[in-house]
């Protein structure tokens, strides 16, 4: 077994790597992130895996798709309710070197299984990262699962929260009328239908959250909608210069409220 630990310190995000032996011998319910789950546009990515998030649980992800690891370290939009997770990443650079050596020498080489394990903890406004590289024997056993959406939940790819309509008035009420024309324009340009929009009230002065579930869209179309709606949902856009940092987006699972003041209600434009 070839085991290496990397990093020297604990830093606020963007995070450095610290030297800690954090691995157990086995993990259950590991979630595989494959190419089919991933869309990207520019430096932004969507990992289209609905997952019920629990702040008190440790999650393990195996990153088979080629997504920059630094985005997982620094992006609070990757399953934001999860406070601790392990990210397992094949050492693609090592595998590439082995393949190049084999080609150069006209031989067949079977590389040792080599992964880098990142232990990422979100503590208030800090992100702490430990990492270990294991080559050959000594990897923890990983048992995988496919996450399921509970029957009483729905999948939301974007949510927008509005405060009071009056006391004081949330400035975002000034742009709520833009939703309908934005959606119609997006539908026309991309030849899609934006359906599955829901609203839940959370106050007596118009406070509510709007959820976009985006059924029937591909991951690429969902990411495009997320990015364009993010840019649209800015008060006084013409007076501002805003540069968004690269992000990894993930959907949220939202409980479907069937009765009461905050009942989940369909919205049409």
mmCIF file with all atom_site columns, C-alpha atoms in Angstrom, residues 32-236:
data_model
loop_
_atom_site.group_PDB
_atom_site.id
_atom_site.type_symbol
_atom_site.label_atom_id
_atom_site.label_alt_id
_atom_site.label_comp_id
_atom_site.label_asym_id
_atom_site.label_entity_id
_atom_site.label_seq_id
_atom_site.pdbx_PDB_ins_code
_atom_site.Cartn_x
_atom_site.Cartn_y
_atom_site.Cartn_z
_atom_site.occupancy
_atom_site.B_iso_or_equiv
_atom_site.pdbx_formal_charge
_atom_site.auth_seq_id
_atom_site.auth_comp_id
_atom_site.auth_asym_id
_atom_site.auth_atom_id
_atom_site.pdbx_PDB_model_num
ATOM 1   C CA . UNK A 1 32  ? -21.734 7.622  -7.141  1.00 0.00 ? 32  UNK A CA 1
ATOM 2   C CA . UNK A 1 33  ? -21.470 10.826 -9.188  1.00 0.00 ? 33  UNK A CA 1
ATOM 3   C CA . UNK A 1 34  ? -21.182 9.811  -12.855 1.00 0.00 ? 34  UNK A CA 1
ATOM 4   C CA . UNK A 1 35  ? -21.110 11.730 -16.124 1.00 0.00 ? 35  UNK A CA 1
ATOM 5   C CA . UNK A 1 36  ? -24.837 11.143 -16.617 1.00 0.00 ? 36  UNK A CA 1
ATOM 6   C CA . UNK A 1 37  ? -25.547 13.144 -13.449 1.00 0.00 ? 37  UNK A CA 1
ATOM 7   C CA . UNK A 1 38  ? -23.437 16.157 -14.420 1.00 0.00 ? 38  UNK A CA 1
ATOM 8   C CA . UNK A 1 39  ? -24.036 19.185 -16.617 1.00 0.00 ? 39  UNK A CA 1
ATOM 9   C CA . UNK A 1 40  ? -21.705 22.135 -16.952 1.00 0.00 ? 40  UNK A CA 1
ATOM 10  C CA . UNK A 1 41  ? -21.769 25.567 -18.504 1.00 0.00 ? 41  UNK A CA 1
ATOM 11  C CA . UNK A 1 42  ? -18.592 27.589 -18.334 1.00 0.00 ? 42  UNK A CA 1
ATOM 12  C CA . UNK A 1 43  ? -17.147 27.048 -14.865 1.00 0.00 ? 43  UNK A CA 1
ATOM 13  C CA . UNK A 1 44  ? -20.505 26.093 -13.297 1.00 0.00 ? 44  UNK A CA 1
ATOM 14  C CA . UNK A 1 45  ? -21.768 22.560 -12.757 1.00 0.00 ? 45  UNK A CA 1
ATOM 15  C CA . UNK A 1 46  ? -25.043 20.877 -11.841 1.00 0.00 ? 46  UNK A CA 1
ATOM 16  C CA . UNK A 1 47  ? -24.920 17.495 -10.126 1.00 0.00 ? 47  UNK A CA 1
ATOM 17  C CA . UNK A 1 48  ? -28.414 16.243 -10.810 1.00 0.00 ? 48  UNK A CA 1
ATOM 18  C CA . UNK A 1 49  ? -28.843 13.851 -7.885  1.00 0.00 ? 49  UNK A CA 1
ATOM 19  C CA . UNK A 1 50  ? -31.753 14.561 -5.514  1.00 0.00 ? 50  UNK A CA 1
ATOM 20  C CA . UNK A 1 51  ? -30.655 13.721 -1.985  1.00 0.00 ? 51  UNK A CA 1
ATOM 21  C CA . UNK A 1 52  ? -32.266 14.065 1.426   1.00 0.00 ? 52  UNK A CA 1
ATOM 22  C CA . UNK A 1 53  ? -29.800 16.112 3.469   1.00 0.00 ? 53  UNK A CA 1
ATOM 23  C CA . UNK A 1 54  ? -29.210 15.568 7.175   1.00 0.00 ? 54  UNK A CA 1
ATOM 24  C CA . UNK A 1 55  ? -26.904 17.946 9.038   1.00 0.00 ? 55  UNK A CA 1
ATOM 25  C CA . UNK A 1 56  ? -25.977 15.260 11.571  1.00 0.00 ? 56  UNK A CA 1
ATOM 26  C CA . UNK A 1 57  ? -24.921 12.600 9.040   1.00 0.00 ? 57  UNK A CA 1
ATOM 27  C CA . UNK A 1 58  ? -21.617 11.920 7.297   1.00 0.00 ? 58  UNK A CA 1
ATOM 28  C CA . UNK A 1 59  ? -22.057 11.474 3.542   1.00 0.00 ? 59  UNK A CA 1
ATOM 29  C CA . UNK A 1 60  ? -19.670 9.770  1.136   1.00 0.00 ? 60  UNK A CA 1
ATOM 30  C CA . UNK A 1 61  ? -19.508 10.590 -2.586  1.00 0.00 ? 61  UNK A CA 1
ATOM 31  C CA . UNK A 1 62  ? -17.449 8.837  -5.267  1.00 0.00 ? 62  UNK A CA 1
ATOM 32  C CA . UNK A 1 63  ? -16.637 11.325 -8.020  1.00 0.00 ? 63  UNK A CA 1
ATOM 33  C CA . UNK A 1 64  ? -16.377 9.343  -11.242 1.00 0.00 ? 64  UNK A CA 1
ATOM 34  C CA . UNK A 1 65  ? -17.229 12.408 -13.375 1.00 0.00 ? 65  UNK A CA 1
ATOM 35  C CA . UNK A 1 66  ? -14.597 15.017 -14.195 1.00 0.00 ? 66  UNK A CA 1
ATOM 36  C CA . UNK A 1 67  ? -15.620 17.932 -11.978 1.00 0.00 ? 67  UNK A CA 1
ATOM 37  C CA . UNK A 1 68  ? -12.941 20.190 -10.429 1.00 0.00 ? 68  UNK A CA 1
ATOM 38  C CA . UNK A 1 69  ? -12.367 19.101 -6.845  1.00 0.00 ? 69  UNK A CA 1
ATOM 39  C CA . UNK A 1 70  ? -11.833 22.673 -5.657  1.00 0.00 ? 70  UNK A CA 1
ATOM 40  C CA . UNK A 1 71  ? -15.491 23.411 -6.373  1.00 0.00 ? 71  UNK A CA 1
ATOM 41  C CA . UNK A 1 72  ? -16.515 20.848 -3.760  1.00 0.00 ? 72  UNK A CA 1
ATOM 42  C CA . UNK A 1 73  ? -14.139 22.370 -1.247  1.00 0.00 ? 73  UNK A CA 1
ATOM 43  C CA . UNK A 1 74  ? -15.315 25.923 -1.762  1.00 0.00 ? 74  UNK A CA 1
ATOM 44  C CA . UNK A 1 75  ? -18.906 25.840 -3.029  1.00 0.00 ? 75  UNK A CA 1
ATOM 45  C CA . UNK A 1 76  ? -21.597 26.177 -0.386  1.00 0.00 ? 76  UNK A CA 1
ATOM 46  C CA . UNK A 1 77  ? -24.221 25.325 -3.023  1.00 0.00 ? 77  UNK A CA 1
ATOM 47  C CA . UNK A 1 78  ? -23.191 21.643 -3.132  1.00 0.00 ? 78  UNK A CA 1
ATOM 48  C CA . UNK A 1 79  ? -25.835 20.074 -0.865  1.00 0.00 ? 79  UNK A CA 1
ATOM 49  C CA . UNK A 1 80  ? -25.679 23.107 1.451   1.00 0.00 ? 80  UNK A CA 1
ATOM 50  C CA . UNK A 1 81  ? -27.350 21.410 4.429   1.00 0.00 ? 81  UNK A CA 1
ATOM 51  C CA . UNK A 1 82  ? -24.658 18.726 4.614   1.00 0.00 ? 82  UNK A CA 1
ATOM 52  C CA . UNK A 1 83  ? -22.021 19.713 7.144   1.00 0.00 ? 83  UNK A CA 1
ATOM 53  C CA . UNK A 1 84  ? -19.574 16.832 6.680   1.00 0.00 ? 84  UNK A CA 1
ATOM 54  C CA . UNK A 1 85  ? -18.761 14.573 3.751   1.00 0.00 ? 85  UNK A CA 1
ATOM 55  C CA . UNK A 1 86  ? -16.015 12.481 2.202   1.00 0.00 ? 86  UNK A CA 1
ATOM 56  C CA . UNK A 1 87  ? -15.265 12.867 -1.495  1.00 0.00 ? 87  UNK A CA 1
ATOM 57  C CA . UNK A 1 88  ? -13.467 9.967  -3.176  1.00 0.00 ? 88  UNK A CA 1
ATOM 58  C CA . UNK A 1 89  ? -11.697 10.928 -6.408  1.00 0.00 ? 89  UNK A CA 1
ATOM 59  C CA . UNK A 1 90  ? -9.696  8.613  -8.691  1.00 0.00 ? 90  UNK A CA 1
ATOM 60  C CA . UNK A 1 91  ? -6.160  9.867  -9.254  1.00 0.00 ? 91  UNK A CA 1
ATOM 61  C CA . UNK A 1 92  ? -6.673  10.577 -12.943 1.00 0.00 ? 92  UNK A CA 1
ATOM 62  C CA . UNK A 1 93  ? -3.215  12.114 -13.348 1.00 0.00 ? 93  UNK A CA 1
ATOM 63  C CA . UNK A 1 94  ? -1.608  8.904  -12.064 1.00 0.00 ? 94  UNK A CA 1
ATOM 64  C CA . UNK A 1 95  ? -3.678  6.741  -14.408 1.00 0.00 ? 95  UNK A CA 1
ATOM 65  C CA . UNK A 1 96  ? -2.753  8.998  -17.326 1.00 0.00 ? 96  UNK A CA 1
ATOM 66  C CA . UNK A 1 97  ? 0.963   8.675  -16.550 1.00 0.00 ? 97  UNK A CA 1
ATOM 67  C CA . UNK A 1 98  ? 0.687   4.888  -16.416 1.00 0.00 ? 98  UNK A CA 1
ATOM 68  C CA . UNK A 1 99  ? -1.144  4.816  -19.749 1.00 0.00 ? 99  UNK A CA 1
ATOM 69  C CA . UNK A 1 100 ? 1.462   7.075  -21.366 1.00 0.00 ? 100 UNK A CA 1
ATOM 70  C CA . UNK A 1 101 ? 4.327   4.932  -20.048 1.00 0.00 ? 101 UNK A CA 1
ATOM 71  C CA . UNK A 1 102 ? 2.646   1.785  -21.348 1.00 0.00 ? 102 UNK A CA 1
ATOM 72  C CA . UNK A 1 103 ? 2.154   3.302  -24.788 1.00 0.00 ? 103 UNK A CA 1
ATOM 73  C CA . UNK A 1 104 ? 5.706   4.636  -24.899 1.00 0.00 ? 104 UNK A CA 1
ATOM 74  C CA . UNK A 1 105 ? 7.200   1.250  -24.035 1.00 0.00 ? 105 UNK A CA 1
ATOM 75  C CA . UNK A 1 106 ? 4.770   -0.865 -26.042 1.00 0.00 ? 106 UNK A CA 1
ATOM 76  C CA . UNK A 1 107 ? 3.596   -2.839 -23.035 1.00 0.00 ? 107 UNK A CA 1
ATOM 77  C CA . UNK A 1 108 ? 0.417   -3.369 -21.051 1.00 0.00 ? 108 UNK A CA 1
ATOM 78  C CA . UNK A 1 109 ? 0.391   -2.012 -17.504 1.00 0.00 ? 109 UNK A CA 1
ATOM 79  C CA . UNK A 1 110 ? -2.329  -2.567 -14.927 1.00 0.00 ? 110 UNK A CA 1
ATOM 80  C CA . UNK A 1 111 ? -2.225  0.450  -12.604 1.00 0.00 ? 111 UNK A CA 1
ATOM 81  C CA . UNK A 1 112 ? -2.825  0.003  -8.906  1.00 0.00 ? 112 UNK A CA 1
ATOM 82  C CA . UNK A 1 113 ? -6.182  1.336  -7.755  1.00 0.00 ? 113 UNK A CA 1
ATOM 83  C CA . UNK A 1 114 ? -5.385  4.866  -6.650  1.00 0.00 ? 114 UNK A CA 1
ATOM 84  C CA . UNK A 1 115 ? -7.808  7.325  -5.065  1.00 0.00 ? 115 UNK A CA 1
ATOM 85  C CA . UNK A 1 116 ? -7.583  10.620 -3.233  1.00 0.00 ? 116 UNK A CA 1
ATOM 86  C CA . UNK A 1 117 ? -9.935  10.906 -0.254  1.00 0.00 ? 117 UNK A CA 1
ATOM 87  C CA . UNK A 1 118 ? -11.096 14.351 0.843   1.00 0.00 ? 118 UNK A CA 1
ATOM 88  C CA . UNK A 1 119 ? -12.768 14.874 4.214   1.00 0.00 ? 119 UNK A CA 1
ATOM 89  C CA . UNK A 1 120 ? -14.679 18.155 4.053   1.00 0.00 ? 120 UNK A CA 1
ATOM 90  C CA . UNK A 1 121 ? -16.287 19.787 7.103   1.00 0.00 ? 121 UNK A CA 1
ATOM 91  C CA . UNK A 1 122 ? -18.309 22.990 7.054   1.00 0.00 ? 122 UNK A CA 1
ATOM 92  C CA . UNK A 1 123 ? -18.067 24.728 10.400  1.00 0.00 ? 123 UNK A CA 1
ATOM 93  C CA . UNK A 1 124 ? -19.924 28.046 10.492  1.00 0.00 ? 124 UNK A CA 1
ATOM 94  C CA . UNK A 1 125 ? -18.019 30.255 8.021   1.00 0.00 ? 125 UNK A CA 1
ATOM 95  C CA . UNK A 1 126 ? -15.046 27.908 7.628   1.00 0.00 ? 126 UNK A CA 1
ATOM 96  C CA . UNK A 1 127 ? -14.445 24.906 5.420   1.00 0.00 ? 127 UNK A CA 1
ATOM 97  C CA . UNK A 1 128 ? -11.865 22.438 6.744   1.00 0.00 ? 128 UNK A CA 1
ATOM 98  C CA . UNK A 1 129 ? -10.354 19.917 4.338   1.00 0.00 ? 129 UNK A CA 1
ATOM 99  C CA . UNK A 1 130 ? -8.229  16.843 5.059   1.00 0.00 ? 130 UNK A CA 1
ATOM 100 C CA . UNK A 1 131 ? -6.933  14.641 2.244   1.00 0.00 ? 131 UNK A CA 1
ATOM 101 C CA . UNK A 1 132 ? -5.257  11.256 1.810   1.00 0.00 ? 132 UNK A CA 1
ATOM 102 C CA . UNK A 1 133 ? -3.993  9.397  -1.256  1.00 0.00 ? 133 UNK A CA 1
ATOM 103 C CA . UNK A 1 134 ? -4.046  5.600  -1.243  1.00 0.00 ? 134 UNK A CA 1
ATOM 104 C CA . UNK A 1 135 ? -2.528  3.476  -3.997  1.00 0.00 ? 135 UNK A CA 1
ATOM 105 C CA . UNK A 1 136 ? -2.782  -0.307 -4.076  1.00 0.00 ? 136 UNK A CA 1
ATOM 106 C CA . UNK A 1 137 ? -4.199  -2.059 -1.023  1.00 0.00 ? 137 UNK A CA 1
ATOM 107 C CA . UNK A 1 138 ? -5.766  -0.397 1.991   1.00 0.00 ? 138 UNK A CA 1
ATOM 108 C CA . UNK A 1 139 ? -8.771  1.323  0.478   1.00 0.00 ? 139 UNK A CA 1
ATOM 109 C CA . UNK A 1 140 ? -11.946 1.352  2.566   1.00 0.00 ? 140 UNK A CA 1
ATOM 110 C CA . UNK A 1 141 ? -14.744 -0.880 1.333   1.00 0.00 ? 141 UNK A CA 1
ATOM 111 C CA . UNK A 1 142 ? -17.449 1.167  -0.388  1.00 0.00 ? 142 UNK A CA 1
ATOM 112 C CA . UNK A 1 143 ? -21.050 -0.024 -0.664  1.00 0.00 ? 143 UNK A CA 1
ATOM 113 C CA . UNK A 1 144 ? -23.088 2.137  -3.033  1.00 0.00 ? 144 UNK A CA 1
ATOM 114 C CA . UNK A 1 145 ? -26.722 3.172  -3.084  1.00 0.00 ? 145 UNK A CA 1
ATOM 115 C CA . UNK A 1 146 ? -28.976 5.111  -5.449  1.00 0.00 ? 146 UNK A CA 1
ATOM 116 C CA . UNK A 1 147 ? -30.800 7.885  -3.544  1.00 0.00 ? 147 UNK A CA 1
ATOM 117 C CA . UNK A 1 148 ? -34.583 7.825  -3.755  1.00 0.00 ? 148 UNK A CA 1
ATOM 118 C CA . UNK A 1 149 ? -37.027 10.716 -3.578  1.00 0.00 ? 149 UNK A CA 1
ATOM 119 C CA . UNK A 1 150 ? -39.536 10.164 -0.730  1.00 0.00 ? 150 UNK A CA 1
ATOM 120 C CA . UNK A 1 151 ? -43.167 10.115 -1.843  1.00 0.00 ? 151 UNK A CA 1
ATOM 121 C CA . UNK A 1 152 ? -44.007 13.148 0.300   1.00 0.00 ? 152 UNK A CA 1
ATOM 122 C CA . UNK A 1 153 ? -41.218 15.340 -1.154  1.00 0.00 ? 153 UNK A CA 1
ATOM 123 C CA . UNK A 1 154 ? -40.582 17.111 -4.438  1.00 0.00 ? 154 UNK A CA 1
ATOM 124 C CA . UNK A 1 155 ? -37.330 18.041 -6.164  1.00 0.00 ? 155 UNK A CA 1
ATOM 125 C CA . UNK A 1 156 ? -36.502 21.745 -6.447  1.00 0.00 ? 156 UNK A CA 1
ATOM 126 C CA . UNK A 1 157 ? -33.685 23.066 -8.628  1.00 0.00 ? 157 UNK A CA 1
ATOM 127 C CA . UNK A 1 158 ? -34.124 26.699 -7.648  1.00 0.00 ? 158 UNK A CA 1
ATOM 128 C CA . UNK A 1 159 ? -35.974 28.511 -4.885  1.00 0.00 ? 159 UNK A CA 1
ATOM 129 C CA . UNK A 1 160 ? -36.679 32.231 -4.484  1.00 0.00 ? 160 UNK A CA 1
ATOM 130 C CA . UNK A 1 161 ? -37.770 33.707 -1.173  1.00 0.00 ? 161 UNK A CA 1
ATOM 131 C CA . UNK A 1 162 ? -39.770 36.922 -0.827  1.00 0.00 ? 162 UNK A CA 1
ATOM 132 C CA . UNK A 1 163 ? -40.150 38.894 2.381   1.00 0.00 ? 163 UNK A CA 1
ATOM 133 C CA . UNK A 1 164 ? -42.951 41.219 3.426   1.00 0.00 ? 164 UNK A CA 1
ATOM 134 C CA . UNK A 1 165 ? -44.868 43.082 0.744   1.00 0.00 ? 165 UNK A CA 1
ATOM 135 C CA . UNK A 1 166 ? -45.207 46.119 3.000   1.00 0.00 ? 166 UNK A CA 1
ATOM 136 C CA . UNK A 1 167 ? -43.628 46.325 6.435   1.00 0.00 ? 167 UNK A CA 1
ATOM 137 C CA . UNK A 1 168 ? -40.943 47.044 5.324   1.00 0.00 ? 168 UNK A CA 1
ATOM 138 C CA . UNK A 1 169 ? -41.299 46.013 1.715   1.00 0.00 ? 169 UNK A CA 1
ATOM 139 C CA . UNK A 1 170 ? -38.828 43.468 0.395   1.00 0.00 ? 170 UNK A CA 1
ATOM 140 C CA . UNK A 1 171 ? -37.160 45.115 -2.655  1.00 0.00 ? 171 UNK A CA 1
ATOM 141 C CA . UNK A 1 172 ? -37.527 41.855 -4.569  1.00 0.00 ? 172 UNK A CA 1
ATOM 142 C CA . UNK A 1 173 ? -41.249 42.548 -4.912  1.00 0.00 ? 173 UNK A CA 1
ATOM 143 C CA . UNK A 1 174 ? -40.199 45.163 -7.482  1.00 0.00 ? 174 UNK A CA 1
ATOM 144 C CA . UNK A 1 175 ? -39.053 42.415 -9.867  1.00 0.00 ? 175 UNK A CA 1
ATOM 145 C CA . UNK A 1 176 ? -41.660 39.699 -9.256  1.00 0.00 ? 176 UNK A CA 1
ATOM 146 C CA . UNK A 1 177 ? -43.505 40.809 -12.406 1.00 0.00 ? 177 UNK A CA 1
ATOM 147 C CA . UNK A 1 178 ? -40.440 39.771 -14.433 1.00 0.00 ? 178 UNK A CA 1
ATOM 148 C CA . UNK A 1 179 ? -41.047 36.073 -13.741 1.00 0.00 ? 179 UNK A CA 1
ATOM 149 C CA . UNK A 1 180 ? -43.711 35.451 -16.377 1.00 0.00 ? 180 UNK A CA 1
ATOM 150 C CA . UNK A 1 181 ? -41.908 37.131 -19.315 1.00 0.00 ? 181 UNK A CA 1
ATOM 151 C CA . UNK A 1 182 ? -38.613 35.542 -18.282 1.00 0.00 ? 182 UNK A CA 1
ATOM 152 C CA . UNK A 1 183 ? -40.159 32.075 -18.281 1.00 0.00 ? 183 UNK A CA 1
ATOM 153 C CA . UNK A 1 184 ? -41.924 32.592 -21.606 1.00 0.00 ? 184 UNK A CA 1
ATOM 154 C CA . UNK A 1 185 ? -38.709 33.833 -23.195 1.00 0.00 ? 185 UNK A CA 1
ATOM 155 C CA . UNK A 1 186 ? -36.710 30.902 -21.805 1.00 0.00 ? 186 UNK A CA 1
ATOM 156 C CA . UNK A 1 187 ? -39.295 28.454 -23.122 1.00 0.00 ? 187 UNK A CA 1
ATOM 157 C CA . UNK A 1 188 ? -39.198 29.998 -26.595 1.00 0.00 ? 188 UNK A CA 1
ATOM 158 C CA . UNK A 1 189 ? -35.412 30.156 -26.870 1.00 0.00 ? 189 UNK A CA 1
ATOM 159 C CA . UNK A 1 190 ? -34.861 26.618 -25.595 1.00 0.00 ? 190 UNK A CA 1
ATOM 160 C CA . UNK A 1 191 ? -37.971 24.891 -26.974 1.00 0.00 ? 191 UNK A CA 1
ATOM 161 C CA . UNK A 1 192 ? -39.015 23.619 -23.528 1.00 0.00 ? 192 UNK A CA 1
ATOM 162 C CA . UNK A 1 193 ? -41.900 24.006 -21.095 1.00 0.00 ? 193 UNK A CA 1
ATOM 163 C CA . UNK A 1 194 ? -41.236 25.272 -17.574 1.00 0.00 ? 194 UNK A CA 1
ATOM 164 C CA . UNK A 1 195 ? -43.723 23.363 -15.439 1.00 0.00 ? 195 UNK A CA 1
ATOM 165 C CA . UNK A 1 196 ? -43.913 22.272 -11.823 1.00 0.00 ? 196 UNK A CA 1
ATOM 166 C CA . UNK A 1 197 ? -43.621 25.684 -10.156 1.00 0.00 ? 197 UNK A CA 1
ATOM 167 C CA . UNK A 1 198 ? -44.817 25.708 -6.534  1.00 0.00 ? 198 UNK A CA 1
ATOM 168 C CA . UNK A 1 199 ? -45.315 28.285 -3.828  1.00 0.00 ? 199 UNK A CA 1
ATOM 169 C CA . UNK A 1 200 ? -45.353 27.960 -0.052  1.00 0.00 ? 200 UNK A CA 1
ATOM 170 C CA . UNK A 1 201 ? -46.450 30.828 2.210   1.00 0.00 ? 201 UNK A CA 1
ATOM 171 C CA . UNK A 1 202 ? -44.404 31.534 5.311   1.00 0.00 ? 202 UNK A CA 1
ATOM 172 C CA . UNK A 1 203 ? -45.873 34.802 6.588   1.00 0.00 ? 203 UNK A CA 1
ATOM 173 C CA . UNK A 1 204 ? -49.018 36.938 6.690   1.00 0.00 ? 204 UNK A CA 1
ATOM 174 C CA . UNK A 1 205 ? -47.538 39.866 4.749   1.00 0.00 ? 205 UNK A CA 1
ATOM 175 C CA . UNK A 1 206 ? -46.966 38.043 1.486   1.00 0.00 ? 206 UNK A CA 1
ATOM 176 C CA . UNK A 1 207 ? -43.831 36.215 2.580   1.00 0.00 ? 207 UNK A CA 1
ATOM 177 C CA . UNK A 1 208 ? -43.396 33.098 0.490   1.00 0.00 ? 208 UNK A CA 1
ATOM 178 C CA . UNK A 1 209 ? -40.965 30.831 -1.335  1.00 0.00 ? 209 UNK A CA 1
ATOM 179 C CA . UNK A 1 210 ? -41.255 29.893 -5.001  1.00 0.00 ? 210 UNK A CA 1
ATOM 180 C CA . UNK A 1 211 ? -39.817 26.531 -6.066  1.00 0.00 ? 211 UNK A CA 1
ATOM 181 C CA . UNK A 1 212 ? -38.875 25.497 -9.608  1.00 0.00 ? 212 UNK A CA 1
ATOM 182 C CA . UNK A 1 213 ? -38.931 21.713 -10.106 1.00 0.00 ? 213 UNK A CA 1
ATOM 183 C CA . UNK A 1 214 ? -38.171 21.738 -13.866 1.00 0.00 ? 214 UNK A CA 1
ATOM 184 C CA . UNK A 1 215 ? -39.591 18.316 -14.841 1.00 0.00 ? 215 UNK A CA 1
ATOM 185 C CA . UNK A 1 216 ? -38.838 17.100 -18.342 1.00 0.00 ? 216 UNK A CA 1
ATOM 186 C CA . UNK A 1 217 ? -35.686 19.189 -18.751 1.00 0.00 ? 217 UNK A CA 1
ATOM 187 C CA . UNK A 1 218 ? -32.249 17.698 -19.270 1.00 0.00 ? 218 UNK A CA 1
ATOM 188 C CA . UNK A 1 219 ? -29.520 18.425 -16.698 1.00 0.00 ? 219 UNK A CA 1
ATOM 189 C CA . UNK A 1 220 ? -27.990 20.861 -19.188 1.00 0.00 ? 220 UNK A CA 1
ATOM 190 C CA . UNK A 1 221 ? -31.293 22.728 -19.588 1.00 0.00 ? 221 UNK A CA 1
ATOM 191 C CA . UNK A 1 222 ? -31.811 22.786 -15.834 1.00 0.00 ? 222 UNK A CA 1
ATOM 192 C CA . UNK A 1 223 ? -28.388 24.313 -15.267 1.00 0.00 ? 223 UNK A CA 1
ATOM 193 C CA . UNK A 1 224 ? -29.035 26.890 -17.973 1.00 0.00 ? 224 UNK A CA 1
ATOM 194 C CA . UNK A 1 225 ? -32.305 27.854 -16.260 1.00 0.00 ? 225 UNK A CA 1
ATOM 195 C CA . UNK A 1 226 ? -30.601 28.087 -12.854 1.00 0.00 ? 226 UNK A CA 1
ATOM 196 C CA . UNK A 1 227 ? -27.882 30.393 -14.154 1.00 0.00 ? 227 UNK A CA 1
ATOM 197 C CA . UNK A 1 228 ? -30.182 32.648 -16.172 1.00 0.00 ? 228 UNK A CA 1
ATOM 198 C CA . UNK A 1 229 ? -32.767 32.909 -13.380 1.00 0.00 ? 229 UNK A CA 1
ATOM 199 C CA . UNK A 1 230 ? -30.015 33.756 -10.904 1.00 0.00 ? 230 UNK A CA 1
ATOM 200 C CA . UNK A 1 231 ? -28.947 36.659 -13.106 1.00 0.00 ? 231 UNK A CA 1
ATOM 201 C CA . UNK A 1 232 ? -32.532 37.803 -13.655 1.00 0.00 ? 232 UNK A CA 1
ATOM 202 C CA . UNK A 1 233 ? -33.436 37.753 -9.943  1.00 0.00 ? 233 UNK A CA 1
ATOM 203 C CA . UNK A 1 234 ? -31.384 40.832 -9.027  1.00 0.00 ? 234 UNK A CA 1
ATOM 204 C CA . UNK A 1 235 ? -32.921 44.128 -7.963  1.00 0.00 ? 235 UNK A CA 1
ATOM 205 C CA . UNK A 1 236 ? -31.711 47.162 -9.965  1.00 0.00 ? 236 UNK A CA 1
#
